[in-house]
Coordinates of C-alpha atoms and ligand atoms in Angstrom, one line a residue:
Chain A
M1 CA -90.0 104.9 28.1
I2 CA -90.5 107.4 31.0
S3 CA -93.1 110.1 30.8
L4 CA -94.2 112.8 33.3
K5 CA -97.5 114.5 33.1
D6 CA -98.4 117.7 35.0
I7 CA -95.9 117.1 37.7
N8 CA -95.9 119.3 40.7
K9 CA -93.6 119.1 43.7
V10 CA -94.2 121.2 46.8
Y11 CA -91.7 121.1 49.7
R12 CA -93.3 122.1 53.0
T13 CA -91.3 123.1 56.0
K14 CA -92.7 124.6 59.2
T15 CA -92.3 128.1 57.9
V16 CA -92.3 128.1 54.1
E17 CA -93.8 126.2 51.2
T18 CA -91.6 125.9 48.2
L19 CA -93.0 125.0 44.8
A20 CA -90.0 123.2 43.4
L21 CA -91.7 121.9 40.2
N22 CA -94.7 123.5 38.5
N23 CA -96.7 121.6 36.0
I24 CA -93.9 119.8 34.3
S25 CA -94.7 117.4 31.4
L26 CA -91.8 115.5 29.8
N27 CA -91.4 112.5 27.7
V28 CA -88.1 110.8 27.5
P29 CA -88.0 108.4 24.5
K30 CA -85.8 105.4 24.4
G31 CA -82.2 106.1 23.4
E32 CA -82.4 109.8 23.9
F33 CA -79.6 111.8 25.6
L34 CA -81.5 114.6 27.3
S35 CA -79.9 117.4 29.3
I36 CA -81.6 119.7 31.8
M37 CA -80.3 123.2 32.6
G38 CA -81.4 126.0 34.7
P39 CA -80.2 128.3 37.5
S40 CA -79.5 126.9 41.0
G41 CA -82.6 126.1 42.9
C42 CA -84.9 125.9 39.9
G43 CA -85.8 122.2 40.6
K44 CA -83.4 120.2 38.4
S45 CA -82.4 117.7 41.0
T46 CA -86.0 117.4 42.2
L47 CA -87.1 116.6 38.6
L48 CA -84.3 114.0 38.2
N49 CA -85.3 112.4 41.5
I50 CA -88.8 112.1 40.4
I51 CA -87.8 110.6 37.1
G52 CA -85.5 108.2 39.1
L53 CA -88.4 107.2 41.3
I54 CA -86.5 108.1 44.5
D55 CA -88.9 111.0 45.2
E56 CA -92.6 111.2 44.7
P57 CA -94.4 114.2 43.1
S58 CA -97.0 116.1 45.0
G59 CA -99.3 116.0 41.9
G60 CA -99.3 114.5 38.4
Q61 CA -98.5 111.2 36.9
V62 CA -95.2 109.3 36.3
S63 CA -95.5 106.4 33.8
I64 CA -92.9 103.8 32.9
D65 CA -93.5 102.1 29.6
G66 CA -97.1 103.4 29.7
Q67 CA -97.7 102.0 33.2
N68 CA -98.7 104.5 35.9
I69 CA -96.2 103.9 38.7
S70 CA -98.9 104.5 41.4
N71 CA -99.8 100.9 40.5
Y72 CA -96.4 99.8 41.8
N73 CA -95.6 99.0 45.4
S74 CA -92.4 100.1 47.0
K75 CA -90.7 96.8 46.5
A76 CA -91.5 96.8 42.8
I77 CA -90.2 100.4 42.5
A78 CA -87.0 99.4 44.3
R79 CA -86.6 96.5 41.9
F80 CA -87.3 98.8 38.9
R81 CA -84.6 101.2 40.1
N82 CA -82.3 98.4 40.5
E83 CA -82.8 96.8 37.1
K84 CA -83.6 99.7 34.8
L85 CA -82.0 102.8 36.3
G86 CA -78.4 103.9 37.0
F87 CA -77.6 107.0 39.1
I88 CA -74.6 109.3 38.9
F89 CA -74.3 112.2 41.4
Q90 CA -72.3 115.4 41.5
S91 CA -70.7 114.3 44.8
F92 CA -70.1 110.7 43.6
H93 CA -71.6 109.0 46.7
L94 CA -69.1 106.2 46.9
I95 CA -69.1 104.2 50.1
S96 CA -65.7 105.0 51.6
D97 CA -65.5 101.8 53.6
L98 CA -65.8 99.7 50.4
S99 CA -63.1 99.1 47.8
V100 CA -63.7 100.3 44.3
I101 CA -64.8 96.9 43.0
D102 CA -67.1 96.4 46.0
N103 CA -68.7 99.8 45.3
V104 CA -69.3 98.9 41.7
E105 CA -70.8 95.5 42.7
L106 CA -73.4 97.2 45.0
P107 CA -76.4 97.3 42.6
L108 CA -75.8 93.6 41.8
I109 CA -76.0 92.7 45.5
Y110 CA -79.6 93.9 45.6
R111 CA -80.2 91.9 42.4
K112 CA -79.0 88.8 44.2
V113 CA -76.4 88.1 41.5
G114 CA -73.9 85.4 42.6
A115 CA -70.5 86.5 43.9
K116 CA -68.5 85.2 41.0
Q117 CA -70.7 86.7 38.3
R118 CA -70.8 89.9 40.3
R119 CA -67.1 90.2 40.2
E120 CA -66.9 89.6 36.5
M121 CA -69.6 92.2 35.7
A122 CA -67.9 94.7 38.0
E123 CA -64.5 94.2 36.4
E124 CA -66.1 94.6 32.9
A125 CA -67.7 97.9 34.0
L126 CA -64.5 99.1 35.5
T127 CA -62.7 98.2 32.3
Q128 CA -65.2 100.3 30.4
V129 CA -64.3 103.4 32.4
G130 CA -60.6 102.5 32.3
L131 CA -60.1 101.8 36.0
K132 CA -59.7 98.1 36.3
N133 CA -56.2 98.6 37.6
R134 CA -57.6 100.5 40.6
M135 CA -60.2 98.0 41.6
R136 CA -58.6 97.2 45.0
H137 CA -58.2 100.9 45.9
F138 CA -60.5 102.7 48.3
P139 CA -62.4 105.8 47.2
S140 CA -60.1 108.1 49.3
Q141 CA -57.2 107.0 47.2
L142 CA -58.7 108.3 44.0
S143 CA -58.9 111.6 42.3
G144 CA -62.3 113.3 41.7
G145 CA -62.4 112.2 38.0
Q146 CA -61.5 108.7 39.0
K147 CA -64.2 108.7 41.7
Q148 CA -66.8 109.8 39.1
R149 CA -65.7 107.1 36.7
V150 CA -66.2 104.5 39.5
A151 CA -69.6 106.0 40.0
I152 CA -70.3 105.6 36.3
A153 CA -69.1 102.0 36.4
R154 CA -71.5 101.4 39.3
A155 CA -74.3 103.0 37.3
I156 CA -73.7 100.9 34.2
V157 CA -72.7 97.6 35.9
G158 CA -76.3 96.3 35.9
K159 CA -76.8 97.4 32.2
P160 CA -79.7 99.8 33.0
S161 CA -81.8 101.2 30.2
I162 CA -81.7 104.7 31.7
I163 CA -78.9 106.6 33.3
L164 CA -79.8 109.6 35.5
A165 CA -76.8 111.9 36.1
D166 CA -77.1 115.0 38.3
E167 CA -74.2 117.3 37.4
P168 CA -71.8 114.5 36.8
T169 CA -69.1 116.9 35.8
G170 CA -69.9 119.6 38.4
N171 CA -67.1 118.7 40.7
L172 CA -64.5 118.1 38.0
D173 CA -62.2 120.3 36.0
S174 CA -62.8 120.6 32.3
V175 CA -60.3 117.8 31.3
M176 CA -61.8 115.3 33.6
G177 CA -65.3 116.6 32.9
N178 CA -64.8 115.9 29.2
E179 CA -63.5 112.4 30.0
V180 CA -66.7 111.7 31.9
M181 CA -68.9 113.2 29.2
D182 CA -67.2 111.1 26.5
I183 CA -68.0 107.9 28.5
L184 CA -71.6 109.0 28.7
L185 CA -71.8 109.8 25.0
N186 CA -70.2 106.5 24.2
L187 CA -72.8 104.7 26.3
N188 CA -75.6 106.5 24.6
N189 CA -74.2 105.9 21.1
N190 CA -73.0 102.3 21.4
S191 CA -75.4 100.8 23.9
G192 CA -78.4 102.9 23.2
T193 CA -78.7 103.8 26.9
T194 CA -81.2 106.6 27.6
I195 CA -79.5 109.3 29.5
V196 CA -81.0 112.3 31.4
M197 CA -78.3 114.6 32.6
V198 CA -78.5 117.8 34.7
T199 CA -75.7 120.2 33.9
H200 CA -74.6 123.8 34.3
D201 CA -72.3 123.6 31.4
E202 CA -73.6 124.8 28.0
S203 CA -70.9 123.1 26.1
M204 CA -71.8 119.7 27.7
A205 CA -75.5 120.3 27.0
R206 CA -74.8 121.1 23.4
K207 CA -73.4 117.6 22.9
T208 CA -76.7 116.0 23.8
N209 CA -79.8 115.3 21.7
R210 CA -82.2 117.6 23.5
L211 CA -82.1 120.4 26.1
V212 CA -84.8 121.2 28.6
R213 CA -84.5 124.5 30.5
L214 CA -86.1 125.0 33.9
F215 CA -86.8 128.3 35.6
D216 CA -88.3 128.5 39.0
G217 CA -89.8 125.1 38.7
S218 CA -91.3 125.6 35.3
Q219 CA -90.2 124.4 31.9
V220 CA -89.1 127.3 29.7
Q221 CA -87.8 125.4 26.7
Chain B
M1 CA -75.6 90.0 51.2
I2 CA -74.1 88.6 54.4
K3 CA -70.7 88.4 52.7
H4 CA -71.0 92.0 51.7
I5 CA -71.9 93.0 55.2
I6 CA -68.9 91.1 56.7
K7 CA -66.7 92.9 54.3
L8 CA -68.1 96.2 55.4
I9 CA -67.6 95.4 59.0
W10 CA -64.1 94.2 58.4
N11 CA -63.2 97.4 56.5
K12 CA -64.5 99.4 59.5
K13 CA -62.8 97.2 62.0
K14 CA -61.5 100.2 63.9
S15 CA -64.9 101.6 64.8
N16 CA -66.5 98.2 65.2
F17 CA -63.7 97.2 67.6
L18 CA -65.0 99.3 70.4
M19 CA -68.5 97.8 70.0
F20 CA -66.8 94.4 70.0
L21 CA -65.0 95.1 73.2
E22 CA -68.1 96.3 74.9
I23 CA -69.9 93.1 74.0
F24 CA -66.9 91.0 74.9
F25 CA -66.5 92.6 78.4
S26 CA -70.2 92.6 79.1
F27 CA -70.3 88.9 78.3
L28 CA -67.4 88.2 80.7
I29 CA -69.0 90.1 83.5
L30 CA -72.4 88.6 82.9
F31 CA -70.8 85.2 82.8
A32 CA -69.1 85.7 86.1
V33 CA -72.2 86.9 87.8
F34 CA -74.4 84.2 86.3
T35 CA -72.0 81.5 87.2
F36 CA -72.2 82.6 90.8
V37 CA -76.0 82.9 90.7
V38 CA -76.7 79.8 88.7
S39 CA -74.4 77.5 90.8
N40 CA -76.0 78.9 94.0
L41 CA -79.5 78.5 92.7
R42 CA -78.8 75.0 91.5
M43 CA -77.5 74.1 95.0
Y44 CA -80.5 75.8 96.5
Q45 CA -82.7 73.5 94.5
S46 CA -81.5 70.3 96.2
P47 CA -83.3 69.7 99.4
L48 CA -81.8 70.0 102.9
G49 CA -83.0 66.5 103.8
F50 CA -84.5 67.5 107.1
D51 CA -87.3 69.9 108.4
T52 CA -86.6 73.3 109.7
E53 CA -90.1 74.5 110.4
D54 CA -91.6 74.1 113.9
M55 CA -88.1 73.0 115.0
W56 CA -86.3 74.4 118.0
L57 CA -82.7 73.7 118.9
A58 CA -81.0 74.0 122.3
H59 CA -77.3 73.6 122.8
L60 CA -76.9 72.1 126.3
S61 CA -73.7 71.2 128.0
F62 CA -72.9 68.5 130.4
P63 CA -69.8 69.3 132.4
S64 CA -67.1 66.7 132.4
E65 CA -67.1 66.4 136.2
L66 CA -70.5 64.8 136.0
D67 CA -70.4 61.0 135.9
S68 CA -72.1 59.4 132.9
A69 CA -74.9 57.9 135.1
T70 CA -75.9 61.4 136.2
V71 CA -75.8 62.7 132.6
A72 CA -77.9 59.7 131.4
D73 CA -80.4 60.2 134.1
T74 CA -80.7 64.0 133.3
K75 CA -81.0 63.4 129.6
L76 CA -83.7 60.7 129.9
R77 CA -85.7 62.9 132.3
L78 CA -85.5 65.7 129.8
V79 CA -86.7 63.5 127.0
R80 CA -89.6 62.2 129.1
E81 CA -90.8 65.5 130.5
L82 CA -90.5 67.4 127.2
N83 CA -92.3 64.6 125.3
A84 CA -95.1 64.8 127.9
K85 CA -96.0 68.3 126.8
P86 CA -98.8 68.4 124.2
E87 CA -97.0 71.1 122.2
I88 CA -94.0 68.9 121.6
I89 CA -94.2 66.0 119.1
S90 CA -90.7 64.6 119.8
V91 CA -87.2 65.4 120.8
G92 CA -83.8 64.0 119.7
F93 CA -80.1 64.7 120.3
T94 CA -77.1 65.2 118.0
N95 CA -73.5 66.3 118.7
S96 CA -72.6 69.9 118.2
I97 CA -72.5 69.5 114.4
T98 CA -76.0 71.0 114.0
P99 CA -77.6 72.5 110.9
F100 CA -76.4 76.0 109.9
S101 CA -74.0 76.1 112.9
G102 CA -70.9 76.4 110.8
S103 CA -69.2 73.5 112.4
T104 CA -68.1 70.5 110.3
W105 CA -66.2 67.3 111.0
V106 CA -64.6 65.5 108.1
T107 CA -62.8 62.1 108.3
S108 CA -61.1 60.1 105.7
N109 CA -59.3 56.8 105.5
D110 CA -58.4 54.0 103.1
D111 CA -59.1 51.2 105.6
N112 CA -61.8 49.6 103.4
G113 CA -59.5 49.2 100.4
F114 CA -60.4 52.5 98.8
D115 CA -60.1 56.2 99.8
L116 CA -63.2 57.4 101.5
Q117 CA -63.9 60.8 102.8
T118 CA -67.0 61.6 104.7
W119 CA -68.6 64.3 106.8
V120 CA -69.5 63.2 110.2
V121 CA -72.6 63.8 112.3
E122 CA -73.5 61.9 115.5
A123 CA -77.2 61.4 116.4
D124 CA -79.4 59.4 118.6
E125 CA -82.3 57.0 117.7
H126 CA -84.9 59.8 118.1
Y127 CA -83.2 62.4 115.9
G128 CA -84.1 61.0 112.5
P129 CA -87.9 61.0 113.0
T130 CA -87.7 64.2 115.0
A131 CA -85.9 66.1 112.2
G132 CA -88.0 64.3 109.5
V133 CA -85.0 62.8 107.6
N134 CA -86.0 61.0 104.4
I135 CA -84.9 57.3 104.6
V136 CA -84.6 55.7 101.1
E137 CA -83.0 52.4 102.1
G138 CA -83.0 50.5 105.4
R139 CA -84.0 52.3 108.5
W140 CA -83.0 55.0 111.0
F141 CA -81.3 53.9 114.3
N142 CA -83.2 52.2 117.0
E143 CA -82.5 51.3 120.7
E144 CA -81.1 47.8 119.8
D145 CA -78.3 49.4 117.8
A146 CA -76.6 50.2 121.1
L147 CA -76.5 46.5 121.9
G148 CA -75.2 45.3 118.6
K149 CA -71.6 44.2 117.9
Y150 CA -70.9 47.2 115.7
P151 CA -72.0 50.8 116.1
A152 CA -74.7 51.7 113.5
V153 CA -74.3 54.3 110.8
V154 CA -76.6 55.8 108.2
F155 CA -75.1 57.2 104.9
N156 CA -76.5 59.9 102.7
R157 CA -77.2 59.0 99.1
K158 CA -74.3 61.2 97.9
L159 CA -71.9 58.9 99.8
W160 CA -73.6 55.8 98.7
E161 CA -73.4 57.0 95.1
E162 CA -69.9 58.3 95.1
Y163 CA -68.2 55.4 96.9
F164 CA -70.6 52.4 96.4
D165 CA -72.2 53.2 93.1
E166 CA -75.5 52.6 94.8
Q167 CA -74.7 48.9 95.2
P168 CA -76.3 47.2 98.3
V169 CA -74.5 48.3 101.5
L170 CA -77.0 47.6 104.2
D171 CA -75.7 45.3 107.0
S172 CA -72.2 45.6 105.6
I173 CA -69.3 46.5 107.9
Y174 CA -67.1 49.5 107.0
K175 CA -64.3 51.0 109.0
L176 CA -64.9 54.7 109.5
N177 CA -63.5 57.0 112.1
G178 CA -61.2 54.3 113.3
K179 CA -63.9 51.8 114.2
E180 CA -65.9 49.2 112.4
N181 CA -69.5 50.2 111.8
I182 CA -72.6 48.5 110.4
V183 CA -74.7 50.3 107.8
V184 CA -78.4 50.3 108.7
G185 CA -79.8 52.9 106.4
I186 CA -79.5 55.5 103.7
V187 CA -81.1 59.0 103.8
E188 CA -81.8 60.9 100.6
N189 CA -80.1 64.2 101.7
Y190 CA -78.4 65.6 104.7
K191 CA -77.2 69.0 103.6
Y192 CA -76.7 70.6 107.0
R193 CA -74.2 73.4 106.4
S194 CA -76.3 75.7 104.2
E195 CA -79.0 75.7 101.5
F196 CA -76.4 77.1 99.2
E197 CA -74.0 74.2 99.6
E198 CA -73.2 71.1 97.7
E199 CA -74.4 67.9 99.3
Y200 CA -71.2 66.2 100.6
P201 CA -70.8 62.5 101.3
T202 CA -72.0 62.3 104.9
T203 CA -72.3 59.6 107.5
L204 CA -74.6 59.8 110.5
F205 CA -73.1 57.8 113.4
H206 CA -75.4 56.4 116.1
K207 CA -75.0 57.2 119.8
P208 CA -77.6 56.2 122.3
V209 CA -79.9 59.0 123.6
H210 CA -78.2 59.0 127.1
D211 CA -74.7 59.5 125.7
A212 CA -73.1 62.7 127.2
G213 CA -71.5 63.4 123.8
L214 CA -74.8 64.4 122.3
A215 CA -75.7 67.7 123.8
S216 CA -77.6 69.5 121.1
L217 CA -81.3 69.0 121.7
H218 CA -83.7 69.2 118.7
I219 CA -87.4 69.7 119.5
R220 CA -90.2 69.2 117.0
L221 CA -93.3 71.2 117.8
Q222 CA -96.9 71.0 116.8
P223 CA -97.4 73.3 113.8
G224 CA -98.3 76.8 114.9
T225 CA -96.9 76.6 118.5
S226 CA -96.5 80.1 119.7
V227 CA -93.2 81.6 120.8
Q228 CA -94.5 82.0 124.3
F229 CA -94.1 78.3 124.7
E230 CA -90.3 78.9 124.5
E231 CA -90.3 80.2 128.1
E232 CA -91.9 77.0 129.4
V233 CA -89.4 74.8 127.6
N234 CA -86.7 77.1 128.9
Q235 CA -87.8 76.6 132.5
T236 CA -88.2 72.8 132.1
I237 CA -84.7 72.4 130.7
A238 CA -83.2 74.8 133.3
G239 CA -85.0 72.9 136.0
I240 CA -83.8 69.5 135.0
T241 CA -80.2 70.4 134.0
K242 CA -79.8 72.9 136.8
R243 CA -78.1 75.3 134.3
S244 CA -79.1 78.4 132.5
D245 CA -76.2 78.8 130.1
F246 CA -78.2 77.7 127.0
I247 CA -80.3 79.4 124.4
I248 CA -83.2 78.0 122.4
E249 CA -83.0 78.8 118.7
N250 CA -85.6 78.6 116.0
L251 CA -84.1 76.4 113.3
D252 CA -86.1 78.0 110.5
E253 CA -84.8 81.5 111.6
K254 CA -81.3 80.1 111.6
R255 CA -81.8 78.7 108.1
K256 CA -83.0 82.1 106.9
D257 CA -80.1 84.0 108.5
N258 CA -77.7 81.5 107.0
S259 CA -79.2 81.9 103.5
R260 CA -79.3 85.7 103.8
S261 CA -75.5 85.7 103.6
T262 CA -75.8 84.3 100.0
W263 CA -79.0 86.0 98.9
I264 CA -77.7 89.5 99.7
P265 CA -74.5 89.3 97.6
M266 CA -76.5 87.5 94.9
I267 CA -79.2 90.2 94.7
T268 CA -76.6 92.9 94.9
L269 CA -74.6 91.5 92.1
L270 CA -77.7 91.0 90.0
S271 CA -78.7 94.6 90.6
I272 CA -75.3 95.8 89.6
C273 CA -75.6 93.7 86.5
L274 CA -78.9 95.2 85.7
F275 CA -77.4 98.7 85.8
L276 CA -74.5 97.5 83.7
I277 CA -76.9 96.1 81.2
L278 CA -79.0 99.3 81.1
N279 CA -75.8 101.2 80.6
V280 CA -74.6 99.0 77.8
A281 CA -78.0 99.2 76.2
L282 CA -78.1 103.0 76.3
G283 CA -74.5 103.1 75.0
L284 CA -75.4 100.7 72.2
F285 CA -78.5 102.6 71.3
G286 CA -76.5 105.9 71.2
V287 CA -73.8 104.4 69.0
L288 CA -76.3 102.9 66.6
W289 CA -78.3 106.1 66.4
Y290 CA -75.1 108.0 65.7
N291 CA -73.9 105.6 63.1
I292 CA -77.1 105.7 61.2
S293 CA -77.3 109.5 61.2
K294 CA -73.7 109.5 59.9
R295 CA -74.6 107.0 57.2
R296 CA -77.7 108.8 55.9
S297 CA -76.2 109.4 52.5
E298 CA -75.1 105.8 52.2
I299 CA -78.6 104.7 53.0
G300 CA -80.0 107.1 50.4
L301 CA -77.5 105.7 47.9
R302 CA -78.4 102.1 48.6
R303 CA -82.1 102.9 48.2
A304 CA -81.4 104.6 44.9
L305 CA -79.5 101.5 43.8
G306 CA -82.5 99.3 44.5
A307 CA -82.3 98.4 48.2
T308 CA -85.8 98.0 49.7
A309 CA -86.5 99.4 53.2
D310 CA -86.3 95.9 54.5
N311 CA -82.8 95.5 52.9
I312 CA -81.7 98.5 54.8
S313 CA -82.9 97.4 58.2
F314 CA -81.6 93.9 57.6
Q315 CA -78.2 95.4 56.9
F316 CA -78.0 97.4 60.0
I317 CA -79.3 94.6 62.3
S318 CA -76.9 92.2 60.6
E319 CA -74.0 94.4 61.0
I320 CA -74.5 94.9 64.8
M321 CA -75.5 91.2 65.2
L322 CA -72.3 90.0 63.5
V323 CA -70.2 92.2 65.8
T324 CA -72.2 90.9 68.7
I325 CA -71.7 87.3 67.7
A326 CA -67.9 87.9 67.3
G327 CA -67.8 89.4 70.8
I328 CA -69.7 86.5 72.3
L329 CA -67.5 84.0 70.6
A330 CA -64.4 85.7 71.8
G331 CA -65.8 85.8 75.3
S332 CA -66.8 82.2 75.1
F333 CA -63.3 81.2 74.2
F334 CA -62.1 82.6 77.5
T335 CA -65.1 81.4 79.6
L336 CA -64.8 77.9 78.2
Q337 CA -61.5 77.5 79.9
F338 CA -63.3 77.5 83.2
P339 CA -65.1 74.2 82.7
L340 CA -62.4 72.7 80.5
M341 CA -59.6 73.3 83.0
K342 CA -61.8 73.0 86.1
L343 CA -60.5 76.3 87.4
L344 CA -63.0 76.6 90.2
E345 CA -65.1 74.3 92.3
V346 CA -68.2 74.8 90.2
E347 CA -70.1 72.2 88.3
N348 CA -69.5 72.4 84.5
I349 CA -73.2 72.6 83.8
D350 CA -73.4 75.9 85.7
Y351 CA -70.7 77.4 83.5
Y352 CA -72.6 76.3 80.4
Y353 CA -75.9 77.7 81.7
A354 CA -74.1 81.0 82.6
M355 CA -72.6 81.2 79.1
G356 CA -75.9 80.5 77.5
L357 CA -77.8 83.0 79.6
S358 CA -75.2 85.7 79.1
A359 CA -75.2 85.1 75.3
L360 CA -79.0 85.1 75.2
I361 CA -79.3 88.3 77.3
I362 CA -76.7 90.2 75.2
T363 CA -78.3 89.0 71.9
V364 CA -81.8 90.1 73.0
L365 CA -80.5 93.4 74.3
V366 CA -78.7 94.2 71.1
L367 CA -81.7 93.2 69.0
V368 CA -83.9 95.4 71.1
C369 CA -81.5 98.3 70.9
A370 CA -80.9 97.9 67.1
F371 CA -84.6 97.5 66.3
Y372 CA -85.7 101.1 66.5
P373 CA -82.6 102.7 64.9
S374 CA -82.7 100.3 62.0
R375 CA -86.4 100.9 61.4
Q376 CA -85.5 104.6 61.4
A377 CA -82.8 103.9 58.9
A378 CA -85.2 102.1 56.7
G379 CA -87.6 105.0 56.8
I380 CA -85.0 107.6 55.5
N381 CA -86.2 109.3 52.4
P382 CA -83.5 108.7 49.8
A383 CA -84.1 111.9 47.9
I384 CA -83.6 114.0 51.0
A385 CA -80.6 111.9 52.2
L386 CA -78.9 112.1 48.9
H387 CA -79.5 115.9 48.8
E388 CA -77.8 116.5 52.1
D389 CA -74.2 116.5 51.0
Ligands
ATP1 N1 -85.9 118.5 51.1 C1 -86.2 119.7 50.8 N2 -87.0 120.4 51.6 C2 -87.4 121.7 51.4 N3 -87.1 122.3 50.2 C3 -86.3 121.6 49.3 C4 -85.9 120.3 49.5 N4 -85.2 119.9 48.5 C5 -85.2 120.9 47.6 N5 -85.8 122.0 48.1 C6 -86.1 123.3 47.4 O1 -86.6 123.0 46.2 C7 -86.1 123.8 45.2 C8 -85.4 123.0 44.1 O2 -84.3 122.3 44.6 P1 -83.4 121.5 43.7 O3 -82.4 120.8 44.6 O4 -84.2 120.6 42.8 O5 -82.6 122.6 42.9 P2 -81.5 122.4 41.7 O6 -82.1 123.0 40.5 O7 -81.1 121.0 41.7 O8 -80.4 123.4 42.3 P3 -78.8 123.2 42.1 O9 -78.5 123.6 40.8 O10 -78.3 124.2 43.1 O11 -78.5 121.8 42.5 C9 -85.1 124.7 45.9 O12 -85.7 126.0 46.2 C10 -84.8 124.0 47.2 O13 -84.5 124.9 48.2
MG2 MG1 -79.2 120.0 42.1

């Protein structure tokens, strides 16, 4: 599905040069639930962004279904993100000026799905995360756990084959964190969605198929 | 996409309202200024109907104690001696309603079976050719007109159009100014008050050259006659009339002086407008810039969800354009009342031009101001923007 080969990522600011990723090679097969762990600043988010094609590596190769993505132009990459990937972030990233249902519809807008079908798909996704009754609310009227479930609904509304989650439970207490984790496990089990999740929580990581540990930009396990 | 953007604008109506107001008021102010400028420029376009270059004008006076034979003798001598000078092409007389003098005389009656209102000028048989009026029908006055049964009149086209629908009027008799008159000709224009005036229905009444009532002397010079010649004319007139209480004016200078009183406020208003526009532009630019920097994480998110760079700049330009259109529409609702209710003495077409021009300038301004910030928004790196909070 997605494979990384010899990935390096260097951040250059005026004063310092940070090697965020150092020679990472990783293969994420279809249907796998993979978790990434490591201390703060070790490059987990950077790695996830590269897998998610929202950041470019400084060196190495990213391939999707065996195709090198350097062959893709930016439009094709945007389209790939839209159709194949779903993102979940630690800080939810809901648009505060849009209602819950409009937030969930967002990926479908860029897919040019018609308004009526958009609404139906968004309602279905919200039902899946148990929030259909809150669809007219605005993000500010929701709890943290509810916000993250909206974000999950937004990530799954387009039926992506891969979900990339960056500390999806990081801002939630353990009860809400477990709820979110259960939704992700269900998705992986029932729909066969590939999931790559960054987490700090060993217990969450243990529920996944495979664990990758990073330390200072290098893969240690 | 557009529906989505409208929803976004609506949900942010509070912050968009200020922008809306700014557009709305800018539109109203531009409309007011452009109405003034456009209507003046349109009037300026229509010709005066007589020449001002190489024309001099002297306001003489013939005291009432002089008998008419003496006045006639004096005037005829003046005409003869002035015409004899090689620098002078011709001379003619009018009453004191001379171009750019500020005086007017209006008369109205319903003696002809309909209401008729006309501005009045009296002129002799030499004035028409001297001033270079443009005859479109019939002829200018001649000496025989004084011998005819009815005094002769010449209409301007405006009067002919407005009251006679351009039907034949030559040799017809109409009662004007309390007397019956015969129409001998029609001139294209006679807009003697100002270049920035409407043409009004005007009638030129004939009086013979020796009539004491015509004391304003119009002199047409050879092109390029120097100002020194004025002294000679001055002496000739003073010698014949035995008076020195007159001045000779350059008609073209008078025209320019007269127009200046409109050009100056017009240019002042336009300059103020330009500053206003620059201010609005800077304000808009600042607001857009600020909005985009506040919405970096939204931009990052949209990119992650599959928006292309073009989608992002389209979104930002559309948002601001929709608010702009709303402001212009709201403004148009108010400004449309002016032509619909005829609130001022301005032609409707001027209002529509002013509205169109204001809308165009505001739209272009907003597009220009939105272009760079929205390109900037499109260029935001999603990984960095998402990382920021
Ligand atoms: N835009 C950037 N410019 C410069 N340096 C960056 C940038 N983004 C990340 N870094 C650096 O790269 C390294 C890896 O960052 P990254 O965000 O991937 O860490 P992380 O493992 O996700 O940490 P955390 O667990 O705290 O989220 C860090 O040292 C960070 O300071
Ligand atoms: Mg991180």
